Amino acid sequence: MKKLLKYLNPLSHLGDRKYSYLFPLIVNILLIVGSEIYVYIIAKNPLAVGNYIIFANVAFIIYFAFREGLWGGYISSIFSIAYYVYIIYSRHYTGLQKSAGIDTIIILAFLYLLLASIIGWLKQRIDVLIENEAYQRRRLEAIIEQLPVGVIVTDNYGILQLQNKQVKKILGLKLPRGYTFGKDTPLKNSTSEGRVVTPQQAPLAQVLSGRPSISGKEYVLKNKYGKAKYIQVSASSIRNNSRDIIAAAEIISDVTSQKEIERQKDDFLNLASHELKTPLTSLKMFVDLQKREIESKNFKKLDYYNIRISDQVDRLEDLTSDLLDVSRIQTGKLRINIETLDIAKLVKDTLDGIEDINNTHELEVIGESQLVQADGHRIYQVLVNLINNAIKYSPDKNKVLIKFYKSKNMVVVSVQDFGIGISPEEQDRIFDRLYQVSDLEEKTFPGLGLGLYISKEIINLHHGKIWVKSTKGKGSTFYFSLPIAKKKGNI
Ligand code: ADP
C-alpha cells in the first residue's frame, strides 16, 4: 500500500527525471472507457456526459503534467479533446449545438495545452534544479569524505548531520546517529590542558552557544590501554545572512606524530647540550689545571693535559660535524665525491686512525683487495662509526671482526662484535634520527644517536644498503654494501 501511494504521489517523483508515457495513456483511456460505461450502462443516457468530465480531465492534466512532465500533460490534453470530438460525432450533434460544441472544444484545447505546457515545463525545470542540487551535494560529500582530516557538521541544535570516514579513524569510533554535541558525553577520557572535557566544553557546543571560532585547540584522547592520541580541533559556527546560527562544523586532525617529533626534538636538544657540555667542562678543567702548572712553573703534567685537551677538542669536533651532517641531510645538501678506491686500503686507513683511541679490543680484518666506487672520506666516517659502536657496545669483550667480500656486483663490508646485541624490535629503528635504544643496560653509553642515521644516508647516496643482524646478549653484525668499480679509474 505504501509503495502504491508512493508511486501515485507526484511529489515523490520530483527530481528523478524519469518520465513515462504509458501510465497517462492507460489512465486516460480508462477514464474515457469508464465515462462511456457510466453514460450507456449506468445512466442509460448518451447525453448524460456532463461537466464532471471537464473537471476530471483538468485534474488529470494537472496531475500528469506534474508527475510525468510535458508529455504527461499533452497526452492527457489530447485524449480529453479527442473524447470531446468523439462525443459530438457519436451523439450526432447538429446545427447550432454542433458549432457551439466545436467552439468550446477549440477553447478547451487551447486552455488544456497551455495548462499542460506551463505545469509540465515547471515540473521539468524543478527536476533539473533538484538533480543539480543533489549532484552538488553528492560532490561536496565525496570531497568531504576524502579529505585527509576529520570533518563533523551539526545543525544549529548540535545534532550530528555529517561525519567523514577520517573521524572514525582519528577518534576510533563512529559517532552514532542523533549524537548531540553539548548534550551527549564527548569522547571518554578526553582532556584538554590536563582537564577532563565536559559535554558543554566540546568545541562544537561552544561555537553553537555563540563563542567565536576555535582554531587548532589540542585535546588528548586516551584509549583503553592508556595510550595517548593528540588531536587538534578547529570549530566554527555557520550563520545565515541575518547572522543566525544555522549549523556548525569542526575539523579534526591527528597530530600524534608531530607531537612525537616535537618531543624527539626536545630530547635531542637536551641530549646535544648535555653531550656538548661534557667535553667543554673537561676542557675547561684541563685548561685551568694547565694554567696553574704554568703559573707554578711546574711542568711535569703539561704533556698529559695537552693530550686530554686535544681529546676533548676532537670529541667536540666530532659532535659538531655530526650535527652539521644531520642538517645537511635534512636540507638535501649532503654530497659525495665518488672515486675508485681499494676497500682493503680504506679499512686499513680506518684502523690506523682508530688505533690511538682503542686499547681494549683486537680488530681482526678478513678480506681481499677489491675496487669500489665510493667517497673515501664518507666511507671512512661510516667505518669509524661502526667500529667505534662495536667497541662501545661490547665493553666486556675484546674482539671486533671486520670482513669485506664480493657479492654479485657489490662489495659487502661487515663489522661484527660480541657485545650486548640489539633486540629485533629495535633493529629497524636504530637507523632513525636520534634513535637510541633506551633500556636500563644502555643508558650508560654516551652518544647522540646520529651515527647510524648519518651512515645510512651516506650509504644510500652510494646506492648501497646498510643493515644489521643481531642477537640480544650475543652481539651484532652491521653490514653495508658498495658498488664494485669495473676497472680502476672508470668513473
Ligand atoms: P650513538 O652510538 O651515538 O648512540 P648510533 O646512531 O651510532 O648512535 O647508534 C644508535 C643506537 O644503536 C645506539 O644508541 C645503540 O643503542 C644501538 N647500537 C649501535 N651499534 C650497536 C652495537 N654494535 N651493538 C649494540 N647496539 C648498538
Short mmCIF file of C-alpha atoms and ligand atoms in Angstrom, two decimals:
data_model
loop_
_atom_site.label_atom_id
_atom_site.label_comp_id
_atom_site.label_asym_id
_atom_site.label_seq_id
_atom_site.Cartn_x
_atom_site.Cartn_y
_atom_site.Cartn_z
CA MET A 1 0.00 0.00 0.00
CA LYS A 2 2.80 2.35 1.00
CA LYS A 3 4.56 1.55 -2.27
CA LEU A 4 1.37 2.20 -4.25
CA LEU A 5 0.81 5.55 -2.53
CA LYS A 6 4.44 6.49 -3.15
CA TYR A 7 4.03 5.52 -6.82
CA LEU A 8 0.89 7.61 -7.20
CA ASN A 9 2.16 10.61 -5.22
CA PRO A 10 3.53 13.09 -7.81
CA LEU A 11 5.78 14.70 -5.15
CA SER A 12 7.76 11.51 -4.75
CA HIS A 13 8.78 11.79 -8.42
CA LEU A 14 10.32 15.22 -8.02
CA GLY A 15 13.88 15.32 -9.21
CA ASP A 16 14.05 11.82 -10.68
CA ARG A 17 13.61 12.86 -14.35
CA LYS A 18 12.06 9.51 -15.24
CA TYR A 19 9.07 10.30 -17.47
CA SER A 20 6.62 7.59 -18.57
CA TYR A 21 4.10 7.86 -21.44
CA LEU A 22 2.43 4.61 -20.67
CA PHE A 23 0.85 5.48 -17.35
CA PRO A 24 -1.02 8.65 -18.53
CA LEU A 25 -2.01 6.80 -21.73
CA ILE A 26 -3.61 3.89 -19.87
CA VAL A 27 -5.29 6.05 -17.23
CA ASN A 28 -6.78 8.43 -19.81
CA ILE A 29 -8.14 5.52 -21.89
CA LEU A 30 -9.63 4.05 -18.69
CA LEU A 31 -11.24 7.42 -17.89
CA ILE A 32 -12.90 7.55 -21.32
CA VAL A 33 -13.99 3.90 -21.15
CA GLY A 34 -15.32 4.48 -17.58
CA SER A 35 -17.21 7.57 -18.66
CA GLU A 36 -18.80 5.69 -21.60
CA ILE A 37 -19.79 2.76 -19.35
CA TYR A 38 -21.40 5.21 -16.93
CA VAL A 39 -23.28 7.00 -19.70
CA TYR A 40 -24.52 3.96 -21.63
CA ILE A 41 -24.86 1.27 -18.95
CA ILE A 42 -25.48 3.09 -15.62
CA ALA A 43 -27.19 6.37 -16.64
CA LYS A 44 -28.57 4.82 -19.85
CA ASN A 45 -28.47 8.30 -21.44
CA PRO A 46 -25.80 9.14 -24.04
CA LEU A 47 -26.19 12.83 -23.22
CA ALA A 48 -25.52 12.35 -19.50
CA VAL A 49 -21.84 13.05 -20.09
CA GLY A 50 -21.54 16.45 -18.42
CA ASN A 51 -19.31 18.84 -16.55
CA TYR A 52 -17.79 16.09 -14.39
CA ILE A 53 -15.70 15.01 -17.36
CA ILE A 54 -14.21 18.51 -17.72
CA PHE A 55 -13.23 18.53 -14.02
CA ALA A 56 -11.79 15.02 -14.31
CA ASN A 57 -9.80 15.98 -17.44
CA VAL A 58 -8.40 19.17 -15.86
CA ALA A 59 -7.41 17.19 -12.76
CA PHE A 60 -5.70 14.53 -14.90
CA ILE A 61 -3.84 17.12 -16.98
CA ILE A 62 -2.52 18.85 -13.85
CA TYR A 63 -1.67 15.52 -12.21
CA PHE A 64 0.14 14.00 -15.18
CA ALA A 65 1.89 17.22 -16.19
CA PHE A 66 3.23 17.44 -12.66
CA ARG A 67 4.09 13.76 -12.45
CA GLU A 68 5.39 12.99 -15.94
CA GLY A 69 6.35 16.41 -17.30
CA LEU A 70 5.27 17.97 -20.61
CA TRP A 71 4.26 14.76 -22.37
CA GLY A 72 2.17 13.56 -19.42
CA GLY A 73 0.16 16.79 -19.69
CA TYR A 74 -0.04 16.69 -23.51
CA ILE A 75 -1.24 13.08 -23.61
CA SER A 76 -4.00 13.88 -21.08
CA SER A 77 -4.97 17.02 -23.08
CA ILE A 78 -5.05 15.19 -26.43
CA PHE A 79 -7.16 12.34 -25.05
CA SER A 80 -9.58 14.81 -23.43
CA ILE A 81 -10.04 16.78 -26.67
CA ALA A 82 -10.33 13.57 -28.73
CA TYR A 83 -13.07 12.36 -26.36
CA TYR A 84 -14.98 15.65 -26.74
CA VAL A 85 -14.80 15.36 -30.55
CA TYR A 86 -15.91 11.74 -30.29
CA ILE A 87 -18.91 12.84 -28.15
CA ILE A 88 -20.03 15.43 -30.73
CA TYR A 89 -19.95 12.90 -33.57
CA SER A 90 -21.18 9.84 -31.69
CA ARG A 91 -24.14 11.80 -30.17
CA HIS A 92 -24.95 13.22 -33.68
CA TYR A 93 -24.90 16.91 -32.64
CA THR A 94 -26.18 19.16 -35.43
CA GLY A 95 -26.62 22.79 -36.28
CA LEU A 96 -26.02 25.34 -33.52
CA GLN A 97 -25.33 22.67 -30.91
CA LYS A 98 -22.58 21.22 -33.08
CA SER A 99 -20.88 24.56 -33.89
CA ALA A 100 -21.09 25.70 -30.21
CA GLY A 101 -19.61 22.35 -29.22
CA ILE A 102 -16.72 22.73 -31.67
CA ASP A 103 -16.06 26.30 -30.43
CA THR A 104 -15.93 25.05 -26.84
CA ILE A 105 -13.58 22.24 -27.83
CA ILE A 106 -11.22 24.72 -29.51
CA ILE A 107 -11.13 26.96 -26.40
CA LEU A 108 -10.71 23.99 -24.07
CA ALA A 109 -7.96 22.55 -26.30
CA PHE A 110 -6.10 25.85 -26.11
CA LEU A 111 -6.51 26.07 -22.31
CA TYR A 112 -5.60 22.41 -21.75
CA LEU A 113 -2.43 22.61 -23.84
CA LEU A 114 -1.45 25.86 -22.10
CA LEU A 115 -2.02 24.28 -18.68
CA ALA A 116 -0.09 21.15 -19.67
CA SER A 117 2.80 23.27 -21.06
CA ILE A 118 3.12 25.53 -18.00
CA ILE A 119 2.89 22.76 -15.39
CA GLY A 120 4.91 20.26 -17.43
CA TRP A 121 7.67 22.82 -18.08
CA LEU A 122 7.76 23.84 -14.40
CA LYS A 123 7.97 20.19 -13.38
CA GLN A 124 10.88 19.55 -15.75
CA ARG A 125 12.71 22.70 -14.54
CA ILE A 126 12.22 21.65 -10.90
CA ASP A 127 13.58 18.20 -11.76
CA VAL A 128 16.73 19.71 -13.29
CA LEU A 129 17.21 22.05 -10.31
CA ILE A 130 16.70 19.27 -7.77
CA GLU A 131 19.05 16.98 -9.64
CA ASN A 132 21.74 19.68 -9.87
CA GLU A 133 21.34 20.35 -6.18
CA ALA A 134 21.63 16.62 -5.42
CA TYR A 135 24.70 16.38 -7.68
CA GLN A 136 26.38 19.31 -5.92
CA ARG A 137 25.58 17.76 -2.55
CA ARG A 138 26.96 14.37 -3.61
CA ARG A 139 30.08 16.08 -4.95
CA LEU A 140 30.56 18.01 -1.72
CA GLU A 141 30.01 14.87 0.33
CA ALA A 142 32.54 12.95 -1.79
CA ILE A 143 35.09 15.75 -1.32
CA ILE A 144 34.46 15.89 2.44
CA GLU A 145 34.64 12.10 2.63
CA GLN A 146 38.05 12.05 1.03
CA LEU A 147 39.63 14.94 2.93
CA PRO A 148 42.67 13.87 4.91
CA VAL A 149 41.19 15.48 8.05
CA GLY A 150 38.09 14.54 10.03
CA VAL A 151 35.03 16.70 9.32
CA ILE A 152 31.91 16.87 11.50
CA VAL A 153 28.87 19.03 10.70
CA THR A 154 25.92 19.59 13.04
CA ASP A 155 22.68 21.52 12.77
CA ASN A 156 22.01 24.53 15.00
CA TYR A 157 20.90 22.23 17.84
CA GLY A 158 24.23 20.41 17.79
CA ILE A 159 22.73 17.25 16.29
CA LEU A 160 25.19 15.34 14.11
CA GLN A 161 24.44 15.79 10.39
CA LEU A 162 27.59 14.62 8.68
CA GLN A 163 30.87 12.95 9.54
CA ASN A 164 33.52 11.63 7.17
CA LYS A 165 35.48 8.40 7.42
CA GLN A 166 38.54 10.15 8.86
CA VAL A 167 36.53 10.92 12.00
CA LYS A 168 36.27 7.22 12.75
CA LYS A 169 39.95 6.72 12.01
CA ILE A 170 41.03 9.56 14.28
CA LEU A 171 38.57 9.13 17.14
CA GLY A 172 38.50 5.34 16.92
CA LEU A 173 34.68 5.29 16.77
CA LYS A 174 31.81 6.34 14.53
CA LEU A 175 29.54 8.88 16.24
CA PRO A 176 26.02 7.40 16.41
CA ARG A 177 23.05 8.93 14.54
CA GLY A 178 21.43 11.66 16.55
CA TYR A 179 24.58 12.33 18.58
CA THR A 180 24.10 15.78 20.07
CA PHE A 181 27.08 17.97 20.86
CA GLY A 182 26.62 19.85 24.09
CA LYS A 183 24.37 17.11 25.49
CA ASP A 184 25.97 13.74 24.87
CA THR A 185 29.17 12.93 26.68
CA PRO A 186 32.11 13.66 24.44
CA LEU A 187 34.73 11.00 23.91
CA LYS A 188 35.58 9.25 27.11
CA ASN A 189 38.95 10.12 28.65
CA SER A 190 39.41 13.24 26.54
CA THR A 191 41.32 16.03 28.21
CA SER A 192 42.43 19.49 27.25
CA GLU A 193 45.21 21.27 29.09
CA GLY A 194 45.07 18.45 31.64
CA ARG A 195 41.35 18.83 32.41
CA VAL A 196 38.55 16.40 31.52
CA VAL A 197 36.25 17.80 28.83
CA THR A 198 32.53 18.06 29.72
CA PRO A 199 29.79 17.96 27.03
CA GLN A 200 29.38 21.76 27.19
CA GLN A 201 33.11 22.26 26.70
CA ALA A 202 33.18 20.32 23.42
CA PRO A 203 34.30 22.79 20.70
CA LEU A 204 31.12 22.38 18.62
CA ALA A 205 28.96 23.02 21.69
CA GLN A 206 30.97 26.14 22.43
CA VAL A 207 30.69 27.68 18.95
CA LEU A 208 26.98 26.82 18.82
CA SER A 209 26.48 28.75 22.04
CA GLY A 210 27.82 31.84 20.28
CA ARG A 211 31.53 31.70 21.16
CA PRO A 212 33.93 32.79 18.41
CA SER A 213 35.62 30.18 16.23
CA ILE A 214 38.09 27.81 17.86
CA SER A 215 41.31 27.24 15.98
CA GLY A 216 43.88 24.46 16.47
CA LYS A 217 42.94 23.56 20.04
CA GLU A 218 44.66 20.42 21.28
CA TYR A 219 42.99 17.51 23.01
CA VAL A 220 44.43 14.29 24.36
CA LEU A 221 42.46 11.08 23.90
CA LYS A 222 43.45 8.05 25.89
CA ASN A 223 42.50 4.64 24.55
CA LYS A 224 41.58 1.75 26.82
CA TYR A 225 45.23 0.76 27.11
CA GLY A 226 46.10 4.28 28.28
CA LYS A 227 47.90 5.19 25.04
CA ALA A 228 47.58 8.90 24.29
CA LYS A 229 46.48 10.29 20.95
CA TYR A 230 46.85 14.01 20.33
CA ILE A 231 44.18 15.64 18.22
CA GLN A 232 43.88 19.20 17.00
CA VAL A 233 40.42 20.68 16.60
CA SER A 234 39.12 23.76 14.82
CA ALA A 235 35.43 24.59 15.01
CA SER A 236 33.21 27.34 13.74
CA SER A 237 29.52 28.15 13.68
CA ILE A 238 27.86 28.84 10.33
CA ARG A 239 25.46 31.78 10.13
CA ASN A 240 22.88 32.89 7.58
CA ASN A 241 22.52 36.44 6.22
CA SER A 242 20.61 37.55 9.30
CA ARG A 243 23.53 36.31 11.47
CA ASP A 244 21.52 33.45 12.99
CA ILE A 245 23.48 30.27 13.65
CA ILE A 246 22.23 27.60 11.26
CA ALA A 247 24.92 24.93 11.65
CA ALA A 248 28.39 24.27 12.97
CA ALA A 249 31.40 22.49 11.52
CA GLU A 250 34.52 21.03 13.03
CA ILE A 251 37.80 19.83 11.55
CA ILE A 252 39.91 17.36 13.50
CA SER A 253 43.38 16.07 12.74
CA ASP A 254 45.65 13.57 14.40
CA VAL A 255 48.85 15.35 15.46
CA THR A 256 50.33 12.48 17.49
CA SER A 257 53.26 12.02 15.13
CA GLN A 258 54.04 15.77 15.07
CA LYS A 259 53.95 15.69 18.88
CA GLU A 260 56.34 12.75 18.85
CA ILE A 261 58.71 14.67 16.54
CA GLU A 262 58.48 17.73 18.83
CA ARG A 263 59.26 15.53 21.79
CA GLN A 264 62.21 13.97 19.96
CA LYS A 265 63.49 17.44 19.09
CA ASP A 266 63.30 18.50 22.74
CA ASP A 267 65.02 15.30 23.81
CA PHE A 268 67.64 15.85 21.16
CA LEU A 269 68.27 19.41 22.28
CA ASN A 270 68.69 18.22 25.86
CA LEU A 271 70.94 15.39 24.79
CA ALA A 272 73.01 17.56 22.44
CA SER A 273 73.50 20.23 25.13
CA HIS A 274 74.49 17.55 27.58
CA GLU A 275 76.88 15.86 25.14
CA LEU A 276 78.46 19.19 24.21
CA LYS A 277 78.72 20.30 27.82
CA THR A 278 80.63 17.19 28.95
CA PRO A 279 83.76 17.78 26.79
CA LEU A 280 83.51 21.54 27.39
CA THR A 281 83.57 21.02 31.18
CA SER A 282 86.57 18.69 30.90
CA LEU A 283 88.24 21.13 28.53
CA LYS A 284 87.82 23.96 30.99
CA MET A 285 89.12 21.79 33.81
CA PHE A 286 92.28 20.75 31.93
CA VAL A 287 92.94 24.30 30.71
CA ASP A 288 92.65 25.55 34.35
CA LEU A 289 94.99 22.83 35.58
CA GLN A 290 97.45 23.64 32.80
CA LYS A 291 97.30 27.34 33.67
CA ARG A 292 98.06 26.54 37.32
CA GLU A 293 101.05 24.39 36.31
CA ILE A 294 102.42 27.15 34.11
CA GLU A 295 101.94 29.71 36.92
CA SER A 296 103.69 27.48 39.43
CA LYS A 297 106.40 26.68 36.81
CA ASN A 298 105.88 23.00 37.48
CA PHE A 299 105.70 21.40 34.01
CA LYS A 300 105.53 17.73 35.00
CA LYS A 301 101.95 17.05 33.83
CA LEU A 302 101.84 19.52 30.94
CA ASP A 303 102.04 16.84 28.23
CA TYR A 304 99.25 14.82 29.88
CA TYR A 305 96.98 17.90 29.99
CA ASN A 306 97.80 18.70 26.38
CA ILE A 307 96.69 15.23 25.26
CA ARG A 308 93.46 15.45 27.30
CA ILE A 309 92.69 18.89 25.89
CA SER A 310 93.24 17.64 22.36
CA ASP A 311 90.95 14.60 23.06
CA GLN A 312 88.15 16.85 24.23
CA VAL A 313 88.57 19.15 21.23
CA ASP A 314 88.39 16.07 18.96
CA ARG A 315 85.20 14.97 20.70
CA LEU A 316 83.69 18.44 20.25
CA GLU A 317 84.72 18.44 16.61
CA ASP A 318 83.09 15.02 16.06
CA LEU A 319 79.88 16.14 17.71
CA THR A 320 79.60 19.37 15.77
CA SER A 321 80.41 17.68 12.47
CA ASP A 322 77.69 15.06 13.18
CA LEU A 323 75.24 17.87 13.86
CA LEU A 324 76.29 19.63 10.67
CA ASP A 325 75.86 16.40 8.68
CA VAL A 326 72.33 15.96 10.04
CA SER A 327 71.43 19.46 8.99
CA ARG A 328 72.97 18.80 5.53
CA ILE A 329 70.89 15.61 5.21
CA GLN A 330 67.72 17.44 6.24
CA THR A 331 68.28 20.18 3.69
CA GLY A 332 69.33 17.70 0.99
CA LYS A 333 72.83 19.18 0.86
CA LEU A 334 74.88 16.12 1.81
CA ARG A 335 77.06 15.43 -1.23
CA ILE A 336 79.52 12.66 -2.00
CA ASN A 337 82.56 12.65 -4.21
CA ILE A 338 82.85 9.25 -5.90
CA GLU A 339 86.28 7.79 -6.70
CA THR A 340 87.64 4.33 -7.41
CA LEU A 341 89.12 3.01 -4.17
CA ASP A 342 90.52 -0.20 -2.78
CA ILE A 343 88.31 -1.27 0.12
CA ALA A 344 91.25 -3.09 1.78
CA LYS A 345 93.25 0.14 1.89
CA LEU A 346 90.23 2.09 3.17
CA VAL A 347 89.73 -0.40 6.02
CA LYS A 348 93.46 -0.29 6.86
CA ASP A 349 93.47 3.53 6.96
CA THR A 350 90.42 3.46 9.24
CA LEU A 351 92.06 1.03 11.62
CA ASP A 352 95.21 3.17 11.69
CA GLY A 353 93.06 6.14 12.64
CA ILE A 354 91.27 4.26 15.40
CA GLU A 355 94.41 2.60 16.82
CA ASP A 356 95.28 5.56 19.06
CA ILE A 357 91.93 5.62 20.82
CA ASN A 358 91.39 1.86 21.01
CA ASN A 359 93.39 0.00 23.56
CA THR A 360 90.73 -2.51 24.61
CA HIS A 361 89.79 -4.52 21.53
CA GLU A 362 91.63 -6.59 18.96
CA LEU A 363 90.43 -5.56 15.48
CA GLU A 364 90.67 -8.56 13.16
CA VAL A 365 90.39 -7.99 9.39
CA ILE A 366 89.44 -10.65 6.82
CA GLY A 367 89.20 -9.71 3.15
CA GLU A 368 91.00 -9.18 -0.12
CA SER A 369 91.64 -6.12 -2.26
CA GLN A 370 88.52 -5.05 -4.07
CA LEU A 371 87.87 -1.87 -6.06
CA VAL A 372 84.75 0.04 -5.11
CA GLN A 373 83.15 3.27 -6.24
CA ALA A 374 82.97 5.38 -3.14
CA ASP A 375 83.70 8.64 -1.39
CA GLY A 376 86.76 7.76 0.73
CA HIS A 377 86.11 10.33 3.48
CA ARG A 378 82.49 9.42 3.88
CA ILE A 379 83.08 5.63 3.92
CA TYR A 380 85.89 6.23 6.43
CA GLN A 381 83.28 8.05 8.56
CA VAL A 382 80.84 5.09 8.28
CA LEU A 383 83.55 2.56 9.17
CA VAL A 384 84.77 4.62 12.16
CA ASN A 385 81.19 4.86 13.41
CA LEU A 386 80.50 1.12 13.04
CA ILE A 387 83.82 0.07 14.58
CA ASN A 388 83.50 2.60 17.43
CA ASN A 389 79.98 1.34 18.12
CA ALA A 390 81.23 -2.27 18.05
CA ILE A 391 83.87 -1.34 20.65
CA LYS A 392 81.48 0.84 22.68
CA TYR A 393 78.70 -1.74 22.83
CA SER A 394 80.91 -4.73 23.70
CA PRO A 395 82.63 -3.47 26.86
CA ASP A 396 83.13 -6.96 28.30
CA LYS A 397 84.62 -8.45 25.12
CA ASN A 398 87.87 -7.74 23.39
CA LYS A 399 87.37 -8.60 19.77
CA VAL A 400 85.84 -6.95 16.70
CA LEU A 401 85.80 -8.72 13.33
CA ILE A 402 85.85 -6.70 10.09
CA LYS A 403 85.23 -8.54 6.83
CA PHE A 404 84.80 -7.49 3.21
CA TYR A 405 83.84 -9.68 0.31
CA LYS A 406 82.25 -9.57 -3.14
CA SER A 407 78.55 -10.31 -3.51
CA LYS A 408 77.13 -10.01 -7.06
CA ASN A 409 78.04 -6.54 -8.31
CA MET A 410 78.58 -5.15 -4.82
CA VAL A 411 81.25 -5.33 -2.15
CA VAL A 412 79.86 -6.06 1.31
CA VAL A 413 81.69 -4.86 4.42
CA SER A 414 80.71 -6.27 7.82
CA VAL A 415 81.67 -5.21 11.33
CA GLN A 416 80.94 -7.84 13.96
CA ASP A 417 81.06 -7.53 17.72
CA PHE A 418 80.23 -9.97 20.51
CA GLY A 419 78.66 -7.44 22.84
CA ILE A 420 75.24 -6.52 24.18
CA GLY A 421 73.33 -7.06 20.91
CA ILE A 422 70.08 -5.39 19.80
CA SER A 423 66.54 -6.74 20.18
CA PRO A 424 64.60 -7.43 16.92
CA GLU A 425 62.14 -4.53 17.58
CA GLU A 426 64.99 -2.06 17.92
CA GLN A 427 66.90 -3.28 14.87
CA ASP A 428 64.81 -1.33 12.32
CA ARG A 429 64.71 1.82 14.40
CA ILE A 430 68.37 2.31 15.22
CA PHE A 431 68.89 3.83 11.76
CA ASP A 432 66.34 6.56 12.56
CA ARG A 433 67.50 10.00 13.51
CA LEU A 434 68.06 10.44 17.24
CA TYR A 435 67.14 6.86 17.97
CA GLN A 436 68.93 5.33 20.89
CA VAL A 437 67.98 2.05 22.45
CA SER A 438 66.89 3.07 25.87
CA ASP A 439 66.82 0.10 28.19
CA LEU A 440 68.47 0.31 31.54
CA GLU A 441 71.52 -1.54 30.35
CA GLU A 442 72.31 1.04 27.67
CA LYS A 443 71.62 4.31 29.41
CA THR A 444 75.27 4.33 30.46
CA PHE A 445 76.58 4.59 26.85
CA PRO A 446 77.13 8.14 25.70
CA GLY A 447 76.08 9.19 22.20
CA LEU A 448 73.64 11.30 20.23
CA GLY A 449 72.03 8.50 18.26
CA LEU A 450 73.11 10.17 14.99
CA GLY A 451 75.94 7.93 13.79
CA LEU A 452 73.82 5.19 12.18
CA TYR A 453 71.39 7.72 10.72
CA ILE A 454 74.24 9.58 9.02
CA SER A 455 75.85 6.28 7.93
CA LYS A 456 72.59 5.14 6.34
CA GLU A 457 72.25 8.40 4.38
CA ILE A 458 75.87 8.13 3.21
CA ILE A 459 75.40 4.52 2.04
CA ASN A 460 72.11 5.44 0.33
CA LEU A 461 73.94 8.16 -1.61
CA HIS A 462 76.32 5.43 -2.80
CA HIS A 463 73.29 3.36 -3.97
CA GLY A 464 74.31 0.75 -1.42
CA LYS A 465 72.48 -0.79 1.51
CA ILE A 466 73.10 -0.89 5.25
CA TRP A 467 71.58 -3.46 7.61
CA VAL A 468 72.14 -5.31 10.85
CA LYS A 469 71.86 -8.84 12.19
CA SER A 470 71.95 -9.13 15.91
CA THR A 471 71.05 -11.33 18.87
CA LYS A 472 70.44 -9.72 22.21
CA GLY A 473 73.24 -10.62 24.58
CA LYS A 474 75.36 -12.27 21.88
CA GLY A 475 76.48 -9.43 19.65
CA SER A 476 75.73 -7.62 16.40
CA THR A 477 76.98 -7.59 12.83
CA PHE A 478 76.48 -4.43 10.81
CA TYR A 479 76.74 -4.75 7.02
CA PHE A 480 76.94 -2.22 4.24
CA SER A 481 77.36 -2.67 0.52
CA LEU A 482 79.06 -0.51 -2.10
CA PRO A 483 79.06 -0.78 -5.91
CA ILE A 484 82.06 -2.55 -7.34
CA ALA A 485 84.27 -0.49 -9.69
CA LYS A 486 84.64 -2.31 -13.05
CA LYS A 487 88.25 -1.28 -13.57
CA LYS A 488 90.49 1.29 -12.00
CA GLY A 489 89.64 4.87 -12.89
CA ASN A 490 86.47 4.12 -14.79
CA ILE A 491 84.38 6.83 -13.16
P1 ADP B 1 75.09 6.51 19.28
O1 ADP B 1 76.00 5.34 19.33
O2 ADP B 1 75.77 7.82 19.18
O3 ADP B 1 74.00 6.49 20.31
P2 ADP B 1 74.31 5.46 16.69
O4 ADP B 1 73.41 6.04 15.66
O5 ADP B 1 75.67 5.09 16.25
O6 ADP B 1 74.29 6.47 17.90
O7 ADP B 1 73.57 4.18 17.25
C1 ADP B 1 72.21 4.22 17.55
C2 ADP B 1 71.84 3.21 18.61
O8 ADP B 1 72.00 1.88 18.09
C3 ADP B 1 72.78 3.26 19.80
O9 ADP B 1 72.31 4.18 20.76
C4 ADP B 1 72.71 1.84 20.32
O10 ADP B 1 71.59 1.69 21.16
C5 ADP B 1 72.47 1.00 19.08
N1 ADP B 1 73.71 0.38 18.57
C6 ADP B 1 74.50 0.80 17.58
N2 ADP B 1 75.52 -0.04 17.34
C7 ADP B 1 75.39 -1.04 18.22
C8 ADP B 1 76.14 -2.24 18.51
N3 ADP B 1 77.23 -2.55 17.81
N4 ADP B 1 75.67 -3.04 19.49
C9 ADP B 1 74.55 -2.73 20.18
N5 ADP B 1 73.82 -1.63 19.98
C10 ADP B 1 74.22 -0.79 19.02
#
